[in-house]
Coordinates of C-alpha atoms in Angstrom, one line a residue:
M1 CA -34.4 10.1 23.7
S2 CA -32.1 7.1 24.6
P3 CA -29.1 6.6 22.2
R4 CA -28.8 3.8 19.7
Q5 CA -27.3 0.9 20.9
V6 CA -24.5 -0.4 18.4
V7 CA -22.3 -3.4 19.7
V8 CA -19.3 -4.7 17.6
V9 CA -18.3 -8.1 18.4
G10 CA -14.4 -8.4 17.3
Y11 CA -11.7 -6.1 18.2
G12 CA -9.3 -6.9 15.3
M13 CA -8.5 -4.8 12.3
A14 CA -12.4 -4.9 10.9
G15 CA -13.9 -4.4 14.1
A16 CA -11.4 -1.4 15.0
R17 CA -11.8 0.3 11.8
L18 CA -15.4 0.4 11.9
A19 CA -15.8 1.7 15.1
E20 CA -13.1 4.6 14.3
L21 CA -15.2 5.1 11.3
I22 CA -18.7 5.1 13.0
R23 CA -17.3 7.7 15.5
R24 CA -15.9 10.0 12.6
R25 CA -19.2 9.8 11.3
E26 CA -21.3 10.3 14.4
P27 CA -18.8 11.2 17.7
D28 CA -21.8 11.8 20.1
P29 CA -22.4 9.1 22.2
A30 CA -25.5 10.7 23.2
R31 CA -26.6 9.5 19.7
I32 CA -24.8 6.6 19.1
A33 CA -23.8 4.3 22.0
L34 CA -21.1 2.0 20.7
T35 CA -19.6 -0.9 22.6
V36 CA -16.6 -3.1 21.2
I37 CA -16.0 -6.3 22.4
G38 CA -12.9 -8.1 21.7
A39 CA -11.4 -11.5 22.8
E40 CA -7.7 -10.8 22.9
P41 CA -6.3 -8.5 25.5
E42 CA -4.1 -6.3 23.7
P43 CA -4.9 -3.1 22.0
A44 CA -6.3 -3.6 18.3
Y45 CA -3.2 -4.2 15.9
N46 CA -2.5 -5.0 12.4
R47 CA -2.0 -8.3 11.7
V48 CA -0.9 -7.9 8.4
L49 CA 2.5 -6.5 9.9
L50 CA 3.1 -9.7 12.2
S51 CA 5.8 -11.1 9.9
G52 CA 7.6 -7.7 10.5
V53 CA 7.5 -8.6 14.1
L54 CA 8.5 -12.1 13.9
A55 CA 11.6 -11.0 11.6
G56 CA 12.5 -8.3 14.2
Q57 CA 12.0 -5.7 11.9
L58 CA 8.9 -4.0 14.1
P59 CA 8.6 -4.2 17.7
P60 CA 5.2 -5.0 18.9
V61 CA 3.8 -1.4 19.9
A62 CA 4.7 -0.2 16.1
V63 CA 1.9 -2.6 15.0
Q64 CA -0.8 -1.4 17.1
L65 CA -3.8 0.5 15.8
H66 CA -4.8 2.7 18.8
E67 CA -3.1 4.3 21.7
P68 CA -3.9 3.0 25.2
D69 CA -6.8 5.7 25.7
W70 CA -8.4 5.8 22.3
A71 CA -11.7 4.2 23.7
D72 CA -11.8 7.0 26.2
Q73 CA -11.1 9.9 24.0
S74 CA -13.5 8.3 21.4
G75 CA -16.3 7.6 23.7
V76 CA -16.2 4.1 23.2
D77 CA -17.3 1.4 25.9
L78 CA -14.0 -0.8 24.7
R79 CA -14.2 -4.2 26.7
R80 CA -10.8 -6.4 26.1
A81 CA -10.2 -10.1 27.1
V82 CA -14.2 -10.4 26.7
S83 CA -16.2 -12.9 24.4
V84 CA -19.8 -13.1 23.5
T85 CA -21.1 -16.6 24.6
A86 CA -24.5 -16.1 23.5
V87 CA -27.0 -14.4 21.4
D88 CA -31.0 -14.0 22.0
R89 CA -32.0 -12.4 18.7
D90 CA -35.5 -12.3 19.8
S91 CA -34.9 -10.3 23.0
R92 CA -31.7 -8.5 21.3
M93 CA -29.6 -9.8 24.2
L94 CA -26.0 -10.7 24.3
T95 CA -24.2 -12.6 27.2
L96 CA -20.5 -12.3 28.1
S97 CA -17.7 -14.3 29.1
D98 CA -17.7 -12.3 32.5
G99 CA -21.4 -13.1 33.2
D100 CA -22.6 -9.3 31.9
R101 CA -25.6 -8.7 29.4
L102 CA -25.9 -6.3 26.7
H103 CA -28.9 -5.2 24.7
Y104 CA -28.4 -4.1 21.3
D105 CA -30.3 -2.1 18.6
A106 CA -27.4 -3.3 15.7
L107 CA -25.3 -6.1 16.1
I108 CA -21.9 -6.5 14.0
L109 CA -20.0 -9.2 14.1
A110 CA -16.1 -9.2 13.2
T111 CA -15.0 -12.2 14.6
G112 CA -12.3 -12.7 11.8
A113 CA -10.8 -16.2 11.1
R114 CA -9.1 -18.8 13.3
P115 CA -5.9 -21.0 12.1
W116 CA -6.6 -24.2 10.3
L117 CA -4.6 -27.2 11.7
P118 CA -4.3 -30.1 9.3
P119 CA -5.3 -33.5 10.4
T120 CA -1.6 -34.6 10.9
P121 CA -1.1 -37.3 13.8
G122 CA 0.5 -35.7 16.8
L123 CA 0.4 -32.6 15.4
C124 CA -2.6 -31.5 18.1
A125 CA -3.2 -32.4 21.7
A126 CA -6.3 -34.2 23.1
D127 CA -8.1 -30.9 23.8
G128 CA -7.3 -29.8 20.0
A129 CA -4.7 -27.3 20.8
P130 CA -1.3 -27.6 19.1
A131 CA 0.8 -30.0 20.8
P132 CA 4.2 -29.1 22.6
G133 CA 6.7 -27.6 20.0
V134 CA 3.9 -26.8 17.5
R135 CA 2.8 -23.3 17.3
V136 CA 0.5 -21.4 14.8
F137 CA 1.1 -18.1 13.5
R138 CA -2.0 -15.7 13.6
T139 CA -2.0 -13.3 16.7
L140 CA 0.6 -11.3 18.6
A141 CA 0.7 -13.7 21.2
D142 CA 1.5 -16.6 18.7
C143 CA 4.9 -14.3 17.4
A144 CA 5.6 -14.0 20.9
Q145 CA 5.6 -18.0 21.4
I146 CA 7.3 -18.7 18.4
L147 CA 10.1 -16.5 19.2
E148 CA 10.5 -18.1 22.6
V149 CA 11.1 -21.2 20.9
A150 CA 13.1 -20.1 17.7
R151 CA 16.6 -20.6 18.2
P152 CA 19.6 -19.4 15.6
G153 CA 21.1 -22.3 13.9
A154 CA 18.2 -24.6 15.2
P155 CA 15.9 -26.5 12.8
V156 CA 12.1 -24.8 11.9
A157 CA 9.7 -26.6 9.9
I158 CA 6.8 -24.5 8.3
L159 CA 3.6 -26.1 7.6
G160 CA 2.1 -24.2 4.7
G161 CA 3.8 -22.5 1.4
G162 CA 1.1 -19.4 1.0
L163 CA 1.7 -16.0 2.0
L164 CA 1.6 -16.3 5.7
G165 CA 3.9 -19.1 6.0
L166 CA 6.6 -17.7 3.2
E167 CA 6.2 -14.4 5.5
A168 CA 7.3 -16.6 8.8
A169 CA 9.9 -18.5 7.0
R170 CA 11.6 -15.5 5.7
G171 CA 11.4 -13.6 9.2
L172 CA 12.9 -17.2 11.2
A173 CA 15.4 -17.5 8.4
G174 CA 16.5 -13.8 8.8
R175 CA 16.7 -14.6 12.6
G176 CA 19.5 -17.5 11.9
S177 CA 16.8 -20.7 11.9
L178 CA 17.2 -23.3 9.7
V179 CA 13.9 -23.4 7.8
T180 CA 12.4 -26.3 5.8
V181 CA 8.7 -25.1 4.2
V182 CA 6.5 -28.0 3.7
H183 CA 3.9 -27.8 1.4
P184 CA 1.4 -30.4 -0.2
V185 CA 1.0 -28.3 -3.6
G186 CA 3.8 -28.4 -6.4
H187 CA 4.7 -25.0 -6.3
L188 CA 4.4 -21.9 -3.9
M189 CA 1.1 -19.8 -3.8
E190 CA -1.1 -21.6 -5.6
R191 CA -3.8 -19.4 -5.2
Q192 CA -2.1 -16.5 -6.7
L193 CA 0.8 -18.0 -9.2
D194 CA 1.2 -20.3 -11.7
A195 CA 3.5 -23.0 -11.6
T196 CA 6.4 -21.2 -13.1
A197 CA 6.1 -18.2 -11.1
G198 CA 6.2 -20.1 -8.2
A199 CA 9.1 -22.6 -9.3
I200 CA 11.1 -19.1 -9.5
L201 CA 9.8 -17.5 -6.3
A202 CA 11.2 -20.6 -4.7
E203 CA 14.6 -20.1 -6.3
V204 CA 14.7 -16.8 -5.1
L205 CA 14.0 -17.8 -1.5
A206 CA 16.0 -20.3 -1.4
E207 CA 19.1 -17.8 -1.8
L208 CA 17.9 -16.4 1.4
G209 CA 18.6 -19.5 3.4
I210 CA 15.1 -21.1 2.9
E211 CA 14.7 -25.1 1.9
F212 CA 11.7 -26.3 0.4
R213 CA 9.5 -29.9 0.2
L214 CA 6.5 -29.5 -2.4
G215 CA 4.2 -32.0 -3.3
V216 CA 4.3 -33.8 -0.3
T217 CA 2.5 -34.0 3.0
A218 CA 3.2 -34.4 6.6
T219 CA 2.1 -37.7 8.0
G220 CA 3.1 -37.7 11.4
Y221 CA 4.8 -35.3 14.1
R222 CA 7.2 -36.5 17.0
P223 CA 8.1 -33.6 19.5
G224 CA 11.5 -33.0 19.2
D225 CA 12.3 -35.0 16.2
G226 CA 10.4 -33.4 13.6
L227 CA 7.7 -34.4 10.7
A228 CA 7.4 -37.5 8.7
L229 CA 6.2 -37.0 5.1
S230 CA 4.0 -38.6 2.6
D231 CA 6.9 -39.5 0.3
G232 CA 9.2 -41.5 3.3
S233 CA 11.7 -38.9 4.2
Q234 CA 11.8 -36.6 7.5
V235 CA 12.1 -33.0 8.4
P236 CA 14.2 -32.5 11.4
A237 CA 12.5 -29.6 13.6
D238 CA 12.7 -28.4 17.1
L239 CA 9.8 -26.2 16.4
V240 CA 6.9 -26.8 13.9
V241 CA 4.9 -23.4 12.4
V242 CA 1.6 -23.9 11.1
A243 CA 0.4 -21.5 8.7
A244 CA -1.4 -23.8 6.7
G245 CA -4.6 -21.4 6.1
A246 CA -7.7 -20.1 8.1
T247 CA -11.0 -20.7 8.4
P248 CA -13.8 -17.8 9.2
D249 CA -15.1 -17.8 12.6
T250 CA -18.5 -18.8 12.7
T251 CA -19.1 -20.3 15.9
L252 CA -21.2 -17.4 17.2
A253 CA -23.3 -16.9 14.0
E254 CA -24.0 -20.7 13.8
A255 CA -25.3 -21.0 17.3
A256 CA -27.3 -17.7 16.7
G257 CA -28.9 -19.5 13.7
L258 CA -27.7 -17.3 10.9
T259 CA -27.1 -18.5 7.5
V260 CA -23.5 -19.7 7.2
D261 CA -21.8 -20.6 3.9
R262 CA -18.0 -20.9 4.6
G263 CA -18.5 -17.6 6.2
V264 CA -21.4 -15.5 7.6
R265 CA -23.4 -15.1 4.5
V266 CA -24.3 -11.1 3.8
D267 CA -25.7 -9.3 1.1
D268 CA -24.5 -5.8 -0.4
A269 CA -25.9 -4.0 2.6
L270 CA -23.5 -6.4 4.7
R271 CA -27.1 -7.8 6.6
T272 CA -27.0 -11.1 7.0
S273 CA -30.1 -13.2 7.6
D274 CA -31.2 -11.4 10.6
P275 CA -31.5 -7.6 9.3
R276 CA -30.6 -6.5 12.8
I277 CA -27.4 -8.4 12.4
H278 CA -24.1 -7.5 10.1
A279 CA -21.1 -8.9 9.3
L280 CA -17.8 -8.0 7.9
G281 CA -14.2 -8.9 7.3
D282 CA -12.8 -12.7 7.4
C283 CA -15.8 -14.3 8.8
A284 CA -18.3 -12.6 6.5
S285 CA -19.1 -14.1 3.3
H286 CA -19.7 -12.2 0.1
P287 CA -19.5 -12.6 -3.7
G288 CA -17.3 -9.8 -4.5
A289 CA -14.9 -10.3 -1.7
Q290 CA -11.9 -12.5 -1.3
G291 CA -11.2 -13.8 2.6
G292 CA -8.2 -12.7 4.3
F293 CA -7.7 -9.2 2.6
V294 CA -7.5 -6.3 4.8
Q295 CA -8.8 -4.0 1.9
S296 CA -11.9 -5.7 1.6
A297 CA -12.3 -5.5 5.3
W298 CA -11.6 -1.8 5.5
E299 CA -14.0 -1.4 2.4
Q300 CA -16.8 -3.0 3.9
A301 CA -16.2 -1.1 6.9
E302 CA -16.6 2.2 4.9
I303 CA -20.1 0.9 3.9
L304 CA -21.1 -0.3 7.3
A305 CA -20.5 3.0 8.9
D306 CA -22.3 4.8 6.3
L307 CA -25.3 2.8 6.8
L308 CA -25.2 2.8 10.7
T309 CA -24.9 6.3 11.3
G310 CA -27.4 7.2 8.1
A311 CA -24.5 9.1 6.5
D312 CA -25.3 7.5 3.2
P313 CA -28.7 4.9 3.3
A314 CA -27.8 4.1 0.0
A315 CA -24.2 3.0 0.4
R316 CA -23.6 -0.8 -0.9
Y317 CA -20.6 -2.8 -1.1
H318 CA -20.1 -4.5 -4.5
G319 CA -16.7 -6.1 -4.1
T320 CA -13.1 -5.4 -3.9
P321 CA -10.7 -6.2 -6.5
A322 CA -7.9 -8.3 -5.2
V323 CA -4.5 -7.4 -5.3
T324 CA -1.9 -9.3 -3.4
R325 CA 1.6 -8.4 -2.1
L326 CA 4.2 -10.8 -0.7
K327 CA 5.8 -8.8 2.4
I328 CA 9.1 -10.3 2.3
R329 CA 12.6 -8.2 2.7
D330 CA 14.7 -8.5 -0.4
V331 CA 11.8 -9.9 -3.0
D332 CA 9.0 -8.0 -4.7
L333 CA 5.9 -9.8 -5.9
A334 CA 2.5 -8.4 -6.5
T335 CA -0.4 -10.5 -7.9
L336 CA -3.8 -8.9 -9.5
G337 CA -7.1 -10.3 -10.9
E338 CA -7.7 -13.5 -13.0
A339 CA -3.7 -14.4 -13.1
H340 CA -4.4 -18.3 -13.5
L341 CA -6.1 -17.6 -17.0
D342 CA -4.0 -19.1 -19.9
R343 CA -4.1 -19.2 -23.7
T344 CA -6.9 -21.9 -23.7
D345 CA -9.2 -19.5 -22.1
P346 CA -11.1 -17.7 -25.6
G347 CA -10.7 -13.9 -26.0
V348 CA -7.7 -13.5 -23.9
E349 CA -4.3 -12.2 -24.7
I350 CA -1.2 -13.5 -22.4
L351 CA 2.1 -12.0 -22.3
R352 CA 4.9 -13.7 -20.4
L353 CA 8.4 -12.5 -19.4
E354 CA 10.6 -15.0 -17.7
D355 CA 14.4 -14.2 -16.6
S356 CA 15.0 -17.3 -14.0
T357 CA 18.8 -16.5 -13.6
R358 CA 17.6 -13.2 -11.9
G359 CA 14.6 -14.2 -10.4
R360 CA 12.2 -12.4 -12.5
Y361 CA 8.8 -13.1 -13.9
A362 CA 6.0 -10.9 -15.4
K363 CA 2.9 -12.3 -16.8
L364 CA 0.1 -9.9 -18.1
V365 CA -3.5 -11.4 -19.1
L366 CA -5.7 -9.0 -20.8
R367 CA -9.3 -9.0 -22.4
G368 CA -9.3 -6.2 -25.4
D369 CA -7.5 -3.6 -24.0
Q370 CA -8.3 -4.0 -20.2
I371 CA -6.2 -5.7 -17.9
A372 CA -7.3 -8.8 -16.3
G373 CA -4.9 -10.3 -14.1
A374 CA -0.7 -10.0 -13.5
I375 CA 1.9 -11.8 -11.9
M376 CA 5.2 -9.5 -11.6
L377 CA 7.9 -10.9 -9.3
G378 CA 10.9 -8.9 -9.1
A379 CA 9.3 -6.2 -11.3
P380 CA 8.3 -3.1 -9.2
D381 CA 8.1 -0.6 -11.9
A382 CA 5.5 -2.9 -14.2
A383 CA 3.7 -3.7 -10.6
A384 CA 3.5 -0.1 -10.0
R385 CA 2.1 1.0 -13.5
I386 CA 0.0 -2.1 -14.3
T387 CA -1.7 -1.9 -10.9
Q388 CA -2.8 1.8 -11.6
L389 CA -3.9 0.7 -14.8
Y390 CA -5.9 -2.0 -13.0
D391 CA -7.5 0.2 -10.8
R392 CA -8.5 3.0 -12.9
G393 CA -9.9 0.6 -15.4
A394 CA -7.8 2.3 -18.2
P395 CA -6.8 0.9 -21.1
A396 CA -3.4 -0.9 -21.5
P397 CA -1.2 1.2 -24.0
T398 CA -0.8 -0.8 -27.1
D399 CA 3.3 -1.6 -26.7
R400 CA 2.3 -4.5 -24.3
L401 CA 5.7 -5.7 -24.0
A402 CA 6.9 -2.2 -23.0
L403 CA 4.6 -2.2 -20.3
L404 CA 5.4 -5.6 -18.8
L405 CA 9.1 -4.4 -18.9
G406 CA 7.9 -1.4 -17.0
R407 CA 8.6 1.2 -19.5
A408 CA 4.6 1.9 -20.6
L409 CA 2.9 4.7 -18.6
P410 CA -0.9 4.9 -18.0
T411 CA -2.5 7.8 -20.1
G412 CA -1.4 11.1 -18.8
A413 CA 0.9 9.7 -16.1
E414 CA 4.2 10.6 -15.6
P415 CA 7.2 8.4 -14.4
A416 CA 6.8 6.4 -11.1
G417 CA 10.2 6.6 -10.0
N418 CA 9.1 10.1 -8.1
P419 CA 5.8 9.8 -6.3
A420 CA 5.1 13.4 -6.6
D421 CA 4.9 12.8 -10.4
L422 CA 2.1 10.4 -10.1
P423 CA -1.6 11.1 -11.2
D424 CA -3.4 12.7 -8.4
A425 CA -5.9 9.7 -8.7
A426 CA -3.2 7.1 -8.2
I427 CA -3.8 4.9 -5.1
I428 CA -0.5 4.8 -3.1
C429 CA -1.9 2.8 -0.1
R430 CA -4.4 0.0 -1.3
C431 CA -5.5 -1.4 2.3
N432 CA -7.0 2.0 3.0
T433 CA -7.7 3.5 -0.8
V434 CA -5.8 6.7 -0.4
T435 CA -5.0 8.6 -3.1
K436 CA -1.7 10.7 -3.9
A437 CA -4.2 13.4 -3.8
T438 CA -5.2 12.8 -0.4
L439 CA -1.8 12.6 1.0
T440 CA -0.9 16.0 -0.8
Q441 CA -3.8 17.6 0.8
A442 CA -3.0 16.2 4.2
W443 CA 0.6 17.5 3.8
H444 CA -0.7 20.9 3.0
N445 CA -3.3 20.8 5.9
G446 CA -0.2 20.2 8.4
A447 CA 0.4 16.5 8.2
H448 CA 4.2 17.0 7.2
Q449 CA 5.6 13.8 8.9
P450 CA 4.7 10.3 7.7
A451 CA 3.4 9.3 11.0
D452 CA 1.3 12.4 10.8
L453 CA -0.2 11.2 7.4
A454 CA -0.7 7.8 8.4
R455 CA -2.7 9.2 11.7
V456 CA -4.8 11.6 9.4
T457 CA -5.2 9.1 5.9
R458 CA -4.6 5.9 7.6
A459 CA -2.1 4.8 4.4
T460 CA 1.1 2.6 5.9
T461 CA -1.2 1.3 8.5
G462 CA -2.3 -1.8 6.3
C463 CA 0.3 -4.3 4.4
G464 CA 3.1 -1.3 5.0
S465 CA 4.3 -1.8 1.5
C466 CA 3.8 1.8 0.8
R467 CA 5.5 3.3 3.4
E468 CA 8.5 4.0 1.3
T469 CA 6.2 5.8 -1.0
V470 CA 4.5 7.7 1.6
K471 CA 8.1 8.9 3.0
A472 CA 9.2 9.9 -0.4
L473 CA 5.9 11.9 -1.3
A474 CA 6.3 13.8 2.0
A475 CA 9.9 14.6 1.4
R476 CA 9.4 15.5 -2.1
L477 CA 6.3 17.9 -1.1
A478 CA 8.5 19.6 1.7
E479 CA 11.4 20.2 -0.8
S480 CA 8.7 21.6 -3.3
A481 CA 7.5 24.0 -0.5
A482 CA 10.8 25.0 0.8
T483 CA 12.1 26.0 -3.1
A484 CA 9.0 27.7 -3.8
A485 CA 9.3 30.1 -0.6
Q486 CA 13.0 31.3 -1.5
P487 CA 12.1 33.4 -4.5
A488 CA 9.3 34.7 -2.8
T489 CA 11.4 35.7 0.5
R490 CA 14.1 37.4 -1.6
A491 CA 11.5 39.5 -3.5
Q492 CA 9.5 40.6 -0.4
T493 CA 13.1 41.4 1.6
P494 CA 12.3 45.7 2.3
T495 CA 16.5 46.3 2.4
M496 CA 18.8 44.7 0.4
K497 CA 22.7 44.8 0.6
P498 CA 24.4 45.4 -2.9
A499 CA 25.9 42.2 -4.7
A500 CA 29.7 41.8 -4.0
P501 CA 31.6 43.2 -7.1
T502 CA 32.8 40.5 -9.8
P503 CA 35.7 40.9 -12.4
A504 CA 32.8 41.5 -14.8
A505 CA 30.8 44.3 -12.7
L506 CA 34.1 46.3 -12.3
A507 CA 34.7 46.4 -16.3
P508 CA 34.5 49.6 -17.6
V509 CA 31.3 51.0 -18.3
P510 CA 31.0 52.7 -22.0
A511 CA 30.4 56.3 -21.8
V512 CA 26.6 57.7 -22.1
P513 CA 26.4 61.0 -24.2
P514 CA 25.5 63.7 -21.9
L515 CA 22.0 65.1 -22.0
P516 CA 21.6 68.8 -23.5
A517 CA 21.6 71.4 -21.3
S518 CA 17.7 72.6 -21.7
V519 CA 17.0 68.8 -20.2
P520 CA 16.6 68.8 -16.1
V521 CA 18.4 66.0 -14.9
T522 CA 16.6 64.1 -12.0
P523 CA 18.6 62.9 -9.1
S524 CA 18.3 58.8 -9.1
A525 CA 20.2 55.8 -7.6
A526 CA 22.3 55.4 -10.4
T527 CA 23.7 59.3 -9.8
S528 CA 23.6 58.9 -6.0
G529 CA 25.7 55.3 -5.9
A530 CA 23.0 53.3 -4.8
A531 CA 23.0 50.1 -6.1
V532 CA 19.8 49.4 -8.2
P533 CA 19.0 45.5 -8.9
M534 CA 18.4 44.7 -12.5
A535 CA 15.3 43.6 -13.5
D536 CA 14.6 40.0 -13.8
T537 CA 17.9 39.6 -11.6
P538 CA 17.6 38.3 -8.1
P539 CA 19.4 40.9 -5.7
S540 CA 21.7 38.3 -4.2
A541 CA 23.2 37.5 -8.1
A542 CA 25.8 39.2 -9.4
P543 CA 25.3 39.9 -13.1
A544 CA 28.3 38.9 -15.4
A545 CA 27.4 40.1 -18.8
A546 CA 24.1 38.4 -19.2
T547 CA 21.5 40.6 -18.8
P548 CA 21.4 43.7 -20.8
P549 CA 20.4 47.2 -19.2
P550 CA 17.3 48.5 -19.5
A551 CA 16.2 50.4 -22.6
T552 CA 15.9 54.2 -22.3
S553 CA 12.9 56.0 -24.2
G554 CA 13.4 58.2 -27.0
P555 CA 16.4 58.9 -29.1
A556 CA 19.8 58.6 -27.6
A557 CA 22.3 60.8 -30.1
S558 CA 20.2 63.5 -31.4
P559 CA 19.1 66.1 -28.9
P560 CA 15.8 68.0 -29.8
T561 CA 15.8 71.8 -30.6
T562 CA 13.2 72.6 -28.1
P563 CA 13.2 71.9 -24.4
V564 CA 11.9 68.4 -23.7
P565 CA 10.2 67.6 -20.3
P566 CA 11.7 65.0 -18.4
T567 CA 10.4 61.1 -19.0
A568 CA 9.2 59.6 -16.3
V569 CA 10.9 56.1 -16.2
P570 CA 8.5 53.8 -14.0
E571 CA 10.6 51.6 -11.0
Q572 CA 11.4 48.1 -12.2
P573 CA 10.0 45.6 -10.1
V574 CA 12.4 42.9 -8.7
R575 CA 11.1 39.5 -9.5
P576 CA 12.3 36.4 -8.2
Q577 CA 14.3 34.3 -10.9
P578 CA 12.6 31.1 -11.1
T579 CA 14.5 28.0 -9.9
V580 CA 14.5 25.2 -12.3
V581 CA 14.3 21.9 -10.6
P582 CA 15.4 19.0 -13.1
A583 CA 12.5 16.1 -13.3
Q584 CA 13.2 12.9 -12.2
G585 CA 12.6 10.3 -14.3
A586 CA 11.5 6.7 -13.4
A587 CA 14.4 4.2 -13.9
P588 CA 13.4 1.1 -15.1
L589 CA 12.5 -2.1 -13.2
G590 CA 15.4 -3.8 -12.0
A591 CA 18.7 -1.9 -13.0
A592 CA 17.3 -0.6 -16.5
P593 CA 19.1 -2.8 -19.0
A594 CA 19.4 -1.5 -22.3
T595 CA 16.6 -1.9 -25.1
T596 CA 16.2 -2.1 -28.8
A597 CA 13.1 -1.7 -31.0
A598 CA 12.4 -5.3 -32.1
P599 CA 11.1 -5.7 -35.5
N600 CA 7.3 -5.6 -34.4
G601 CA 8.2 -2.3 -32.4
T602 CA 8.5 -4.1 -29.1
A603 CA 11.5 -3.6 -26.8
A604 CA 14.0 -6.2 -26.1
R605 CA 16.1 -7.0 -23.4
A606 CA 19.1 -9.6 -23.0
G607 CA 18.7 -12.6 -20.9
V608 CA 15.2 -12.5 -20.9
T609 CA 12.5 -14.5 -22.8
A610 CA 9.5 -12.7 -23.8
S611 CA 6.3 -14.0 -25.5
A612 CA 3.0 -12.9 -26.2
E613 CA -0.2 -15.1 -26.8
T614 CA -3.6 -13.9 -28.0
T615 CA -6.3 -16.5 -28.0
T616 CA -9.7 -15.5 -29.9
S617 CA -12.1 -17.9 -31.0
G618 CA -9.9 -20.8 -30.9
T619 CA -6.9 -19.3 -32.8
S620 CA -3.6 -18.1 -31.2
A621 CA -0.3 -16.6 -32.0
A622 CA 3.1 -16.2 -30.3
P623 CA 5.4 -13.5 -31.7
T624 CA 8.6 -13.8 -29.9
A625 CA 10.7 -10.8 -28.8
V626 CA 14.4 -11.8 -29.7
P627 CA 16.7 -10.2 -27.0
E628 CA 19.7 -7.9 -28.1
P629 CA 22.6 -9.9 -27.6
G630 CA 24.9 -6.4 -26.1
A631 CA 22.1 -5.5 -23.5
V632 CA 22.9 -5.4 -20.6
A633 CA 21.4 -7.7 -17.7
A634 CA 19.4 -6.4 -14.9
Q635 CA 20.2 -7.3 -11.3
R636 CA 17.8 -8.4 -9.0
S637 CA 17.1 -6.1 -6.3

């Protein structure tokens, strides 16, 4: 029987992950013949980490998802620098840019998205490509082109104040460029942040050398000169980097006659309007997925691999909770869920903490006891714990302000300062939905180094924000294993040397009354001069009047009137002394300023404005926590 022909169009993050998962479930090419077609010449790489390449923190090879021989080792027909030019759905044939033709039984579109260029005069050449001096920020090749032009001390303009634009701005500013971000909205990252959080974020980034022009648009570009803005001002720029968003690449799908609505429309089985054709990732449109997030693409890949291989015919995709992290050095920002809800929405409880002096802002949105959304800027402890509750659907603690300050724990959880203390169900890598239990099991199976854990579990291969947590967990597991092995090794040692004498050991030993002559004396270690370790004492320890000698059976002072047979005293086994490792609690977020209990039972902090707002059926109340005058202000990390 001939193998089933499965063709994946797109060798980006979604397509590469799908190919891996298909081969993991069905490694035999005689059953499924897998072909992957990629337009880029490079091996698949992690686009999420491109900002690290731009900043000089990562070499290009560090973001690659596959080794050069991955396809040969996995039995995959990989065709790079090739694109699909036509799809014949009737004959199920593909025409490729190199003239080849392929038959498919199942076709998967993972064509991703393409950068959007705003219609600014002078920004594009006649053929629609970026004009000289203009670069987009989407691919590894784009990074190389930007770095060829950007120079220390030279002005650079970034069009776009979203996630990608800010990451590009920080990377180039770190290399010494004079960066100005131009954004048409009045505050940064308007899709994820409210106006207050956006303003504080701009202040934080301004301290890192980045300037902003907000609420204005570029009306023209002159190469070598710069950008003209809608308010009549001008931004000088030797280089303009466009990071104004991306649009799903549906060109192939539209030409094939598939239904397209912003992206290629798919159902819960990720089928398009043609049941033989599936789509996933940025090019797909599903009600439960937010475009541009790697976690949703990889969760879709899991579902699709189950369906295509028959591993789970009932697998369905129902959406991915949106959790966003800004990957900028020296800035800790996370948002999740419905963070834009406000006090005007019925049945919603809102808590806010604003500490603009130290660059911190936190907002918590709840429906009943469930977390509906949050914004955490400069609050990593609160972000970790709120995200745990959000992921698990666990109820929020009654002390809402303590949770917002990073001092309240989910039910059954331990402090998050040490990742080994997290519950097993805690998600360490959100991009790949890798839990602490998965990482721990992989470590015990032999993946002791972070690189090994990444290879086995895929943790750290998404946005990279969990890299330090994975390293810390691996180090703690190794430390625990070494500590546990030490007492066991001593207990199993067949030959032990006597402990070195100490002053306590050389002290005079009280005399013991002699046994009556009728009681035979059996030679023992005590009479032969051999050292006998005391019970519950490690052989290497020299006790100093800490453990009393073992009690002997029978009376010691009144000898019997008739001969008494010798009492057999069982040998005392050497038991290892337990090693006590002090627990390391999590430090509060920031620098852990002092807190006091406010009259309403919530925590208060110096230099912080905190408010709670509850809206139910049109009524609201806003208790305010009064900061303690003597509290210590936390430093921004």
